[in-house]
PDB file of C-alpha atoms and ligand atoms in Angstrom:
ATOM      1  CA  UNK A   1      -3.044  13.389  27.252  1.00 44.00           C
ATOM      2  CA  UNK A   2      -1.236  14.198  23.984  1.00 44.00           C
ATOM      3  CA  UNK A   3       2.502  14.899  23.195  1.00 45.00           C
ATOM      4  CA  UNK A   4       1.612  18.506  22.612  1.00 48.00           C
ATOM      5  CA  UNK A   5       0.524  19.122  26.026  1.00 48.00           C
ATOM      6  CA  UNK A   6       3.853  19.805  27.390  1.00 44.00           C
ATOM      7  CA  UNK A   7       3.011  20.722  31.056  1.00 47.00           C
ATOM      8  CA  UNK A   8       4.592  17.641  32.718  1.00 46.00           C
ATOM      9  CA  UNK A   9       7.307  17.043  30.200  1.00 46.00           C
ATOM     10  CA  UNK A  10      10.444  18.300  31.770  1.00 51.00           C
ATOM     11  CA  UNK A  11      11.770  14.875  31.920  1.00 49.00           C
ATOM     12  CA  UNK A  12      10.646  13.903  28.409  1.00 54.00           C
ATOM     13  CA  UNK A  13      12.014  14.917  25.011  1.00 59.00           C
ATOM     14  CA  UNK A  14       8.505  15.047  23.151  1.00 59.00           C
ATOM     15  CA  UNK A  15      10.164  16.284  20.042  1.00 62.00           C
ATOM     16  CA  UNK A  16      12.294  13.223  19.933  1.00 55.00           C
ATOM     17  CA  UNK A  17       9.424  10.952  20.817  1.00 50.00           C
ATOM     18  CA  UNK A  18       7.272  12.577  17.988  1.00 57.00           C
ATOM     19  CA  UNK A  19      10.172  12.170  15.535  1.00 56.00           C
ATOM     20  CA  UNK A  20      10.426   8.574  16.430  1.00 52.00           C
ATOM     21  CA  UNK A  21       6.706   8.054  16.062  1.00 51.00           C
ATOM     22  CA  UNK A  22       6.497   6.611  19.548  1.00 53.00           C
ATOM     23  CA  UNK A  23       3.147   6.820  21.306  1.00 52.00           C
ATOM     24  CA  UNK A  24       3.683   7.625  24.909  1.00 50.00           C
ATOM     25  CA  UNK A  25       0.926   7.631  27.756  1.00 51.00           C
ATOM     26  CA  UNK A  26       1.223  10.149  30.630  1.00 52.00           C
ATOM     27  CA  UNK A  27      -0.062   8.909  33.822  1.00 52.00           C
ATOM     28  CA  UNK A  28       0.739   9.352  37.702  1.00 57.00           C
ATOM     29  CA  UNK A  29       0.376   5.433  37.752  1.00 56.00           C
ATOM     30  CA  UNK A  30       3.167   2.942  37.359  1.00 57.00           C
ATOM     31  CA  UNK A  31       2.348   1.591  34.109  1.00 53.00           C
ATOM     32  CA  UNK A  32       4.091   0.511  30.887  1.00 51.00           C
ATOM     33  CA  UNK A  33       4.279   3.884  28.999  1.00 50.00           C
ATOM     34  CA  UNK A  34       5.282   2.632  25.554  1.00 52.00           C
ATOM     35  CA  UNK A  35       2.338   1.480  23.597  1.00 48.00           C
ATOM     36  CA  UNK A  36       2.613  -1.839  21.781  1.00 47.00           C
ATOM     37  CA  UNK A  37       2.599  -2.071  18.218  1.00 59.00           C
ATOM     38  CA  UNK A  38      -0.808  -3.021  16.480  1.00 67.00           C
ATOM     39  CA  UNK A  39      -1.761  -6.491  17.128  1.00 78.00           C
ATOM     40  CA  UNK A  40      -2.889  -8.846  14.477  1.00 80.00           C
ATOM     41  CA  UNK A  41      -6.419  -8.736  15.979  1.00 78.00           C
ATOM     42  CA  UNK A  42      -6.584  -4.952  15.790  1.00 95.00           C
ATOM     43  CA  UNK A  43      -5.200  -5.005  12.335  1.00 97.00           C
ATOM     44  CA  UNK A  44      -7.977  -7.597  11.065  1.00 96.00           C
ATOM     45  CA  UNK A  45     -10.553  -5.323  12.896  1.00 98.00           C
ATOM     46  CA  UNK A  46      -9.350  -2.346  11.304  1.00 98.00           C
ATOM     47  CA  UNK A  47      -9.242  -4.051   7.835  1.00 98.00           C
ATOM     48  CA  UNK A  48     -12.883  -5.195   8.362  1.00 98.00           C
ATOM     49  CA  UNK A  49     -13.823  -1.619   9.019  1.00 98.00           C
ATOM     50  CA  UNK A  50     -12.009  -0.320   6.045  1.00 98.00           C
ATOM     51  CA  UNK A  51     -13.726  -2.785   3.863  1.00 98.00           C
ATOM     52  CA  UNK A  52     -17.057  -1.866   5.223  1.00 98.00           C
ATOM     53  CA  UNK A  53     -16.416   1.800   4.541  1.00 98.00           C
ATOM     54  CA  UNK A  54     -15.596   0.944   0.987  1.00 98.00           C
ATOM     55  CA  UNK A  55     -18.565  -1.097   0.724  1.00 98.00           C
ATOM     56  CA  UNK A  56     -20.596   1.890   1.739  1.00 98.00           C
ATOM     57  CA  UNK A  57     -19.189   4.398  -0.775  1.00 98.00           C
ATOM     58  CA  UNK A  58     -22.033   6.367  -2.469  1.00 97.00           C
ATOM     59  CA  UNK A  59     -22.432   7.705  -5.926  1.00 98.00           C
ATOM     60  CA  UNK A  60     -19.636   5.812  -7.389  1.00 98.00           C
ATOM     61  CA  UNK A  61     -19.752   4.697 -11.042  1.00 98.00           C
ATOM     62  CA  UNK A  62     -17.033   1.976 -10.536  1.00 98.00           C
ATOM     63  CA  UNK A  63     -19.127   0.364  -7.498  1.00 98.00           C
ATOM     64  CA  UNK A  64     -22.412   0.677  -9.617  1.00 98.00           C
ATOM     65  CA  UNK A  65     -21.057  -1.242 -12.523  1.00 98.00           C
ATOM     66  CA  UNK A  66     -19.019  -3.803 -10.868  1.00 98.00           C
ATOM     67  CA  UNK A  67     -19.942  -7.317  -9.544  1.00 98.00           C
ATOM     68  CA  UNK A  68     -17.807  -7.304  -6.588  1.00 98.00           C
ATOM     69  CA  UNK A  69     -15.587  -5.442  -4.223  1.00 98.00           C
ATOM     70  CA  UNK A  70     -11.957  -6.607  -4.726  1.00 99.00           C
ATOM     71  CA  UNK A  71     -10.290  -5.718  -1.438  1.00 99.00           C
ATOM     72  CA  UNK A  72      -7.014  -7.569  -1.019  1.00 98.00           C
ATOM     73  CA  UNK A  73      -4.967 -10.808  -1.100  1.00 98.00           C
ATOM     74  CA  UNK A  74      -2.146 -12.272   0.835  1.00 98.00           C
ATOM     75  CA  UNK A  75      -0.652 -11.889   4.009  1.00 98.00           C
ATOM     76  CA  UNK A  76      -1.818  -8.885   6.109  1.00 98.00           C
ATOM     77  CA  UNK A  77       1.266  -9.268   8.474  1.00 97.00           C
ATOM     78  CA  UNK A  78       3.562  -8.950   5.387  1.00 98.00           C
ATOM     79  CA  UNK A  79       6.363  -6.286   5.386  1.00 98.00           C
ATOM     80  CA  UNK A  80       5.896  -5.992   1.602  1.00 98.00           C
ATOM     81  CA  UNK A  81       2.625  -4.342   0.244  1.00 99.00           C
ATOM     82  CA  UNK A  82       1.906  -4.340  -3.505  1.00 99.00           C
ATOM     83  CA  UNK A  83      -0.526  -1.765  -4.966  1.00 99.00           C
ATOM     84  CA  UNK A  84      -1.836  -2.161  -8.596  1.00 99.00           C
ATOM     85  CA  UNK A  85      -4.438  -0.195 -10.451  1.00 98.00           C
ATOM     86  CA  UNK A  86      -7.973  -1.723 -10.160  1.00 98.00           C
ATOM     87  CA  UNK A  87      -9.636  -5.139 -10.792  1.00 98.00           C
ATOM     88  CA  UNK A  88     -10.102  -6.462 -14.274  1.00 98.00           C
ATOM     89  CA  UNK A  89     -12.852  -8.954 -15.331  1.00 98.00           C
ATOM     90  CA  UNK A  90     -11.497 -12.033 -13.692  1.00 98.00           C
ATOM     91  CA  UNK A  91     -10.750 -10.073 -10.337  1.00 98.00           C
ATOM     92  CA  UNK A  92     -14.328  -8.783 -10.540  1.00 98.00           C
ATOM     93  CA  UNK A  93     -15.717 -12.093 -10.853  1.00 98.00           C
ATOM     94  CA  UNK A  94     -13.627 -13.739  -8.086  1.00 98.00           C
ATOM     95  CA  UNK A  95     -13.207 -10.827  -5.649  1.00 98.00           C
ATOM     96  CA  UNK A  96      -9.639 -11.197  -5.535  1.00 98.00           C
ATOM     97  CA  UNK A  97      -6.959  -8.877  -7.025  1.00 98.00           C
ATOM     98  CA  UNK A  98      -4.354 -10.043  -9.517  1.00 98.00           C
ATOM     99  CA  UNK A  99      -5.757 -13.396 -10.558  1.00 98.00           C
ATOM    100  CA  UNK A 100      -5.939 -12.890 -14.413  1.00 98.00           C
ATOM    101  CA  UNK A 101      -3.000 -12.640 -16.915  1.00 98.00           C
ATOM    102  CA  UNK A 102      -1.448  -9.751 -15.199  1.00 98.00           C
ATOM    103  CA  UNK A 103      -1.686 -11.631 -11.837  1.00 98.00           C
ATOM    104  CA  UNK A 104       0.152 -14.725 -13.376  1.00 98.00           C
ATOM    105  CA  UNK A 105       2.792 -12.332 -14.548  1.00 98.00           C
ATOM    106  CA  UNK A 106       3.005 -10.719 -11.168  1.00 98.00           C
ATOM    107  CA  UNK A 107       3.381 -14.095  -9.479  1.00 98.00           C
ATOM    108  CA  UNK A 108       6.276 -15.112 -11.731  1.00 98.00           C
ATOM    109  CA  UNK A 109       7.952 -11.710 -11.206  1.00 98.00           C
ATOM    110  CA  UNK A 110       7.731 -12.344  -7.277  1.00 98.00           C
ATOM    111  CA  UNK A 111       9.137 -15.976  -7.755  1.00 98.00           C
ATOM    112  CA  UNK A 112      11.889 -14.437  -9.561  1.00 98.00           C
ATOM    113  CA  UNK A 113      13.071 -12.714  -6.470  1.00 98.00           C
ATOM    114  CA  UNK A 114      12.199 -15.545  -4.244  1.00 98.00           C
ATOM    115  CA  UNK A 115       9.082 -14.200  -2.988  1.00 98.00           C
ATOM    116  CA  UNK A 116       5.726 -16.111  -2.700  1.00 98.00           C
ATOM    117  CA  UNK A 117       2.487 -14.445  -3.388  1.00 98.00           C
ATOM    118  CA  UNK A 118       1.294 -15.718  -0.209  1.00 98.00           C
ATOM    119  CA  UNK A 119       4.073 -13.903   1.699  1.00 98.00           C
ATOM    120  CA  UNK A 120       3.144 -10.307   0.353  1.00 98.00           C
ATOM    121  CA  UNK A 121       0.110  -8.238   0.644  1.00 98.00           C
ATOM    122  CA  UNK A 122      -1.655  -7.121  -2.493  1.00 99.00           C
ATOM    123  CA  UNK A 123      -4.410  -4.462  -3.081  1.00 99.00           C
ATOM    124  CA  UNK A 124      -5.391  -1.919  -5.722  1.00 99.00           C
ATOM    125  CA  UNK A 125      -5.965   1.878  -5.967  1.00 99.00           C
ATOM    126  CA  UNK A 126      -9.529   1.365  -6.813  1.00 99.00           C
ATOM    127  CA  UNK A 127     -11.520  -1.726  -5.279  1.00 99.00           C
ATOM    128  CA  UNK A 128     -14.067  -1.994  -8.013  1.00 98.00           C
ATOM    129  CA  UNK A 129     -13.665  -2.750 -11.649  1.00 98.00           C
ATOM    130  CA  UNK A 130     -13.709   0.222 -13.859  1.00 98.00           C
ATOM    131  CA  UNK A 131     -16.300  -0.330 -16.824  1.00 98.00           C
ATOM    132  CA  UNK A 132     -14.377  -1.946 -19.882  1.00 97.00           C
ATOM    133  CA  UNK A 133     -11.316  -1.899 -17.871  1.00 97.00           C
ATOM    134  CA  UNK A 134     -10.711   1.929 -18.525  1.00 98.00           C
ATOM    135  CA  UNK A 135      -8.074   3.468 -16.443  1.00 98.00           C
ATOM    136  CA  UNK A 136      -9.632   5.204 -13.317  1.00 98.00           C
ATOM    137  CA  UNK A 137     -10.262   8.935 -13.729  1.00 98.00           C
ATOM    138  CA  UNK A 138      -8.305  11.218 -11.626  1.00 98.00           C
ATOM    139  CA  UNK A 139     -11.365  12.064  -9.515  1.00 98.00           C
ATOM    140  CA  UNK A 140     -11.759   8.333  -8.917  1.00 98.00           C
ATOM    141  CA  UNK A 141      -8.083   7.898  -7.993  1.00 98.00           C
ATOM    142  CA  UNK A 142      -8.326  10.732  -5.539  1.00 98.00           C
ATOM    143  CA  UNK A 143     -11.503   9.450  -3.968  1.00 98.00           C
ATOM    144  CA  UNK A 144     -10.127   5.844  -3.498  1.00 98.00           C
ATOM    145  CA  UNK A 145      -6.431   7.185  -2.379  1.00 98.00           C
ATOM    146  CA  UNK A 146      -8.117   8.065   0.914  1.00 98.00           C
ATOM    147  CA  UNK A 147      -8.877   4.347   1.448  1.00 98.00           C
ATOM    148  CA  UNK A 148      -5.518   3.506   0.118  1.00 98.00           C
ATOM    149  CA  UNK A 149      -3.732   5.553   2.548  1.00 98.00           C
ATOM    150  CA  UNK A 150      -5.749   4.199   5.270  1.00 98.00           C
ATOM    151  CA  UNK A 151      -5.021   0.460   3.976  1.00 98.00           C
ATOM    152  CA  UNK A 152      -1.270   1.272   3.851  1.00 98.00           C
ATOM    153  CA  UNK A 153      -1.344   2.552   7.492  1.00 98.00           C
ATOM    154  CA  UNK A 154      -3.138  -0.478   8.692  1.00 98.00           C
ATOM    155  CA  UNK A 155      -0.704  -2.930   6.950  1.00 98.00           C
ATOM    156  CA  UNK A 156       2.232  -0.905   7.933  1.00 98.00           C
ATOM    157  CA  UNK A 157       4.618  -2.280   5.467  1.00 98.00           C
ATOM    158  CA  UNK A 158       8.402  -1.828   5.469  1.00 98.00           C
ATOM    159  CA  UNK A 159       8.404  -1.611   1.673  1.00 98.00           C
ATOM    160  CA  UNK A 160       5.528  -0.517  -0.601  1.00 99.00           C
ATOM    161  CA  UNK A 161       5.607  -1.358  -4.150  1.00 99.00           C
ATOM    162  CA  UNK A 162       3.638   0.689  -6.428  1.00 99.00           C
ATOM    163  CA  UNK A 163       2.834  -0.906  -9.644  1.00 99.00           C
ATOM    164  CA  UNK A 164       1.911   1.330 -12.782  1.00 98.00           C
ATOM    165  CA  UNK A 165       1.055   5.059 -13.043  1.00 98.00           C
ATOM    166  CA  UNK A 166      -2.204   4.833 -11.343  1.00 98.00           C
ATOM    167  CA  UNK A 167      -0.657   3.573  -8.043  1.00 98.00           C
ATOM    168  CA  UNK A 168       1.897   6.202  -8.456  1.00 98.00           C
ATOM    169  CA  UNK A 169      -0.523   8.892  -9.069  1.00 98.00           C
ATOM    170  CA  UNK A 170      -2.728   7.910  -6.121  1.00 98.00           C
ATOM    171  CA  UNK A 171       0.133   8.797  -3.823  1.00 98.00           C
ATOM    172  CA  UNK A 172       2.346  11.134  -5.597  1.00 98.00           C
ATOM    173  CA  UNK A 173      -0.155  13.028  -7.848  1.00 98.00           C
ATOM    174  CA  UNK A 174      -0.143  13.098 -11.730  1.00 96.00           C
ATOM    175  CA  UNK A 175       2.602  15.741 -12.284  1.00 97.00           C
ATOM    176  CA  UNK A 176       5.340  13.047 -12.523  1.00 97.00           C
ATOM    177  CA  UNK A 177       5.954  10.432 -15.024  1.00 98.00           C
ATOM    178  CA  UNK A 178       6.476   6.684 -14.292  1.00 98.00           C
ATOM    179  CA  UNK A 179       9.208   6.329 -17.022  1.00 98.00           C
ATOM    180  CA  UNK A 180      11.230   8.846 -14.924  1.00 98.00           C
ATOM    181  CA  UNK A 181      10.271   7.768 -11.492  1.00 98.00           C
ATOM    182  CA  UNK A 182      10.491   4.008 -11.549  1.00 98.00           C
ATOM    183  CA  UNK A 183      13.279   2.193  -9.991  1.00 98.00           C
ATOM    184  CA  UNK A 184      14.033   4.891  -7.391  1.00 98.00           C
ATOM    185  CA  UNK A 185      13.521   4.618  -3.636  1.00 98.00           C
ATOM    186  CA  UNK A 186      10.984   7.350  -2.545  1.00 98.00           C
ATOM    187  CA  UNK A 187       9.380   8.247   0.691  1.00 98.00           C
ATOM    188  CA  UNK A 188       5.799   8.631   1.157  1.00 98.00           C
ATOM    189  CA  UNK A 189       4.472  10.099   4.406  1.00 98.00           C
ATOM    190  CA  UNK A 190       0.965   8.759   5.633  1.00 98.00           C
ATOM    191  CA  UNK A 191      -0.303   9.717   8.998  1.00 97.00           C
ATOM    192  CA  UNK A 192       3.194  11.120  10.018  1.00 97.00           C
ATOM    193  CA  UNK A 193       4.844   7.847   9.167  1.00 98.00           C
ATOM    194  CA  UNK A 194       7.277   7.481   6.305  1.00 98.00           C
ATOM    195  CA  UNK A 195       6.919   4.452   3.941  1.00 98.00           C
ATOM    196  CA  UNK A 196       9.785   3.392   1.812  1.00 98.00           C
ATOM    197  CA  UNK A 197       8.342   3.138  -1.604  1.00 98.00           C
ATOM    198  CA  UNK A 198       9.327   1.742  -5.063  1.00 98.00           C
ATOM    199  CA  UNK A 199       7.483   2.774  -8.147  1.00 98.00           C
ATOM    200  CA  UNK A 200       7.696   0.189 -10.990  1.00 98.00           C
ATOM    201  CA  UNK A 201       5.988  -0.964 -14.180  1.00 98.00           C
ATOM    202  CA  UNK A 202       2.543  -2.644 -14.085  1.00 98.00           C
ATOM    203  CA  UNK A 203       2.629  -6.345 -15.188  1.00 98.00           C
ATOM    204  CA  UNK A 204      -0.323  -5.396 -17.648  1.00 98.00           C
ATOM    205  CA  UNK A 205       1.928  -3.013 -19.354  1.00 98.00           C
ATOM    206  CA  UNK A 206       4.773  -5.405 -19.361  1.00 98.00           C
ATOM    207  CA  UNK A 207       2.433  -7.879 -21.167  1.00 98.00           C
ATOM    208  CA  UNK A 208       1.891  -5.285 -23.930  1.00 98.00           C
ATOM    209  CA  UNK A 209       5.458  -3.901 -23.915  1.00 98.00           C
ATOM    210  CA  UNK A 210       7.872  -6.896 -23.290  1.00 98.00           C
ATOM    211  CA  UNK A 211      10.929  -4.812 -24.194  1.00 98.00           C
ATOM    212  CA  UNK A 212      10.137  -3.027 -20.872  1.00 98.00           C
ATOM    213  CA  UNK A 213      10.676  -6.017 -18.716  1.00 98.00           C
ATOM    214  CA  UNK A 214      14.497  -5.393 -18.356  1.00 98.00           C
ATOM    215  CA  UNK A 215      13.655  -2.306 -16.319  1.00 98.00           C
ATOM    216  CA  UNK A 216      11.208  -4.172 -14.163  1.00 98.00           C
ATOM    217  CA  UNK A 217      13.875  -6.932 -13.514  1.00 98.00           C
ATOM    218  CA  UNK A 218      16.239  -4.027 -12.361  1.00 98.00           C
ATOM    219  CA  UNK A 219      13.481  -2.886 -10.050  1.00 98.00           C
ATOM    220  CA  UNK A 220      12.834  -6.341  -8.699  1.00 98.00           C
ATOM    221  CA  UNK A 221      16.461  -6.988  -7.919  1.00 98.00           C
ATOM    222  CA  UNK A 222      16.663  -3.703  -6.066  1.00 98.00           C
ATOM    223  CA  UNK A 223      13.688  -4.778  -3.980  1.00 98.00           C
ATOM    224  CA  UNK A 224      15.137  -7.957  -3.165  1.00 98.00           C
ATOM    225  CA  UNK A 225      18.472  -6.358  -2.169  1.00 98.00           C
ATOM    226  CA  UNK A 226      16.544  -3.996   0.320  1.00 98.00           C
ATOM    227  CA  UNK A 227      14.593  -6.906   1.604  1.00 98.00           C
ATOM    228  CA  UNK A 228      17.986  -8.589   2.422  1.00 98.00           C
ATOM    229  CA  UNK A 229      19.523  -5.298   3.747  1.00 98.00           C
ATOM    230  CA  UNK A 230      16.756  -4.448   6.007  1.00 97.00           C
ATOM    231  CA  UNK A 231      16.709  -8.226   7.079  1.00 98.00           C
ATOM    232  CA  UNK A 232      13.128  -8.813   6.681  1.00 97.00           C
ATOM    233  CA  UNK A 233      13.753 -12.602   6.528  1.00 95.00           C
ATOM    234  CA  UNK A 234      11.437 -13.449   3.569  1.00 95.00           C
TER     235      UNK A 234
HETATM  236  N1  LIG B 301      -4.538  -5.163 -12.745  1.00 74.68           N
HETATM  237  C1  LIG B 301      -4.567  -4.622 -11.483  1.00 74.68           C
HETATM  238  O1  LIG B 301      -3.967  -3.439 -11.536  1.00 74.68           O
HETATM  239  N2  LIG B 301      -5.118  -5.102 -10.607  1.00 74.68           N
HETATM  240  C2  LIG B 301      -5.665  -6.288 -10.606  1.00 74.68           C
HETATM  241  O2  LIG B 301      -6.160  -6.783  -9.574  1.00 74.68           O
HETATM  242  C3  LIG B 301      -5.786  -7.016 -11.786  1.00 74.68           C
HETATM  243  C4  LIG B 301      -5.158  -6.408 -12.948  1.00 74.68           C
END
């Protein structure tokens, strides 16, 4: 029975439960009514299902020209999730995100705020390499953003870091500019859950525009401060 079915709810504040995102089971039986958070086993099943869903995508130029699906890397239990744009040549060859030059810079950026790549979870907006490393088209971003949203829901991070304009557009649309939006905490709501989000520059952009690194550094420090403030213990 769902929370909207209010018949037996004189003792329960359903609005409050909905607001807190608590799943509550109605039953006459003496049971533990508060559902447990998703176990790691459920998570890995859900990730496998999502991967298969992406593998089965139809009529996709990206999939048709790529060698491999590039799904994710890192720790799926992490409270930090990083989203890039899409695989490049090396990522396509190895089936792993951020393993080329941009990946090396990403690793150093994480290290600078005492984070190990193994302790975060990394994915991209599109999971197949765009031909000639072109930016994904709006229609492709929109199509893959559905998978990205599911991916975020499954990982359930405390902090979501969107690297670059493609990741920003996938969740916030293309009416905003990264130069204005980076460095601010924003909320993104997915499946009724609010995720704390930071938009920042993409490492590949920083490799081309080194003078922008000072802004990235400010964003990284802000992320570290928030990790400590929430007490994530990483
Ligand atoms: N750039 C990205 O956005 N993602 C990768 O995986 C590699 C480079």
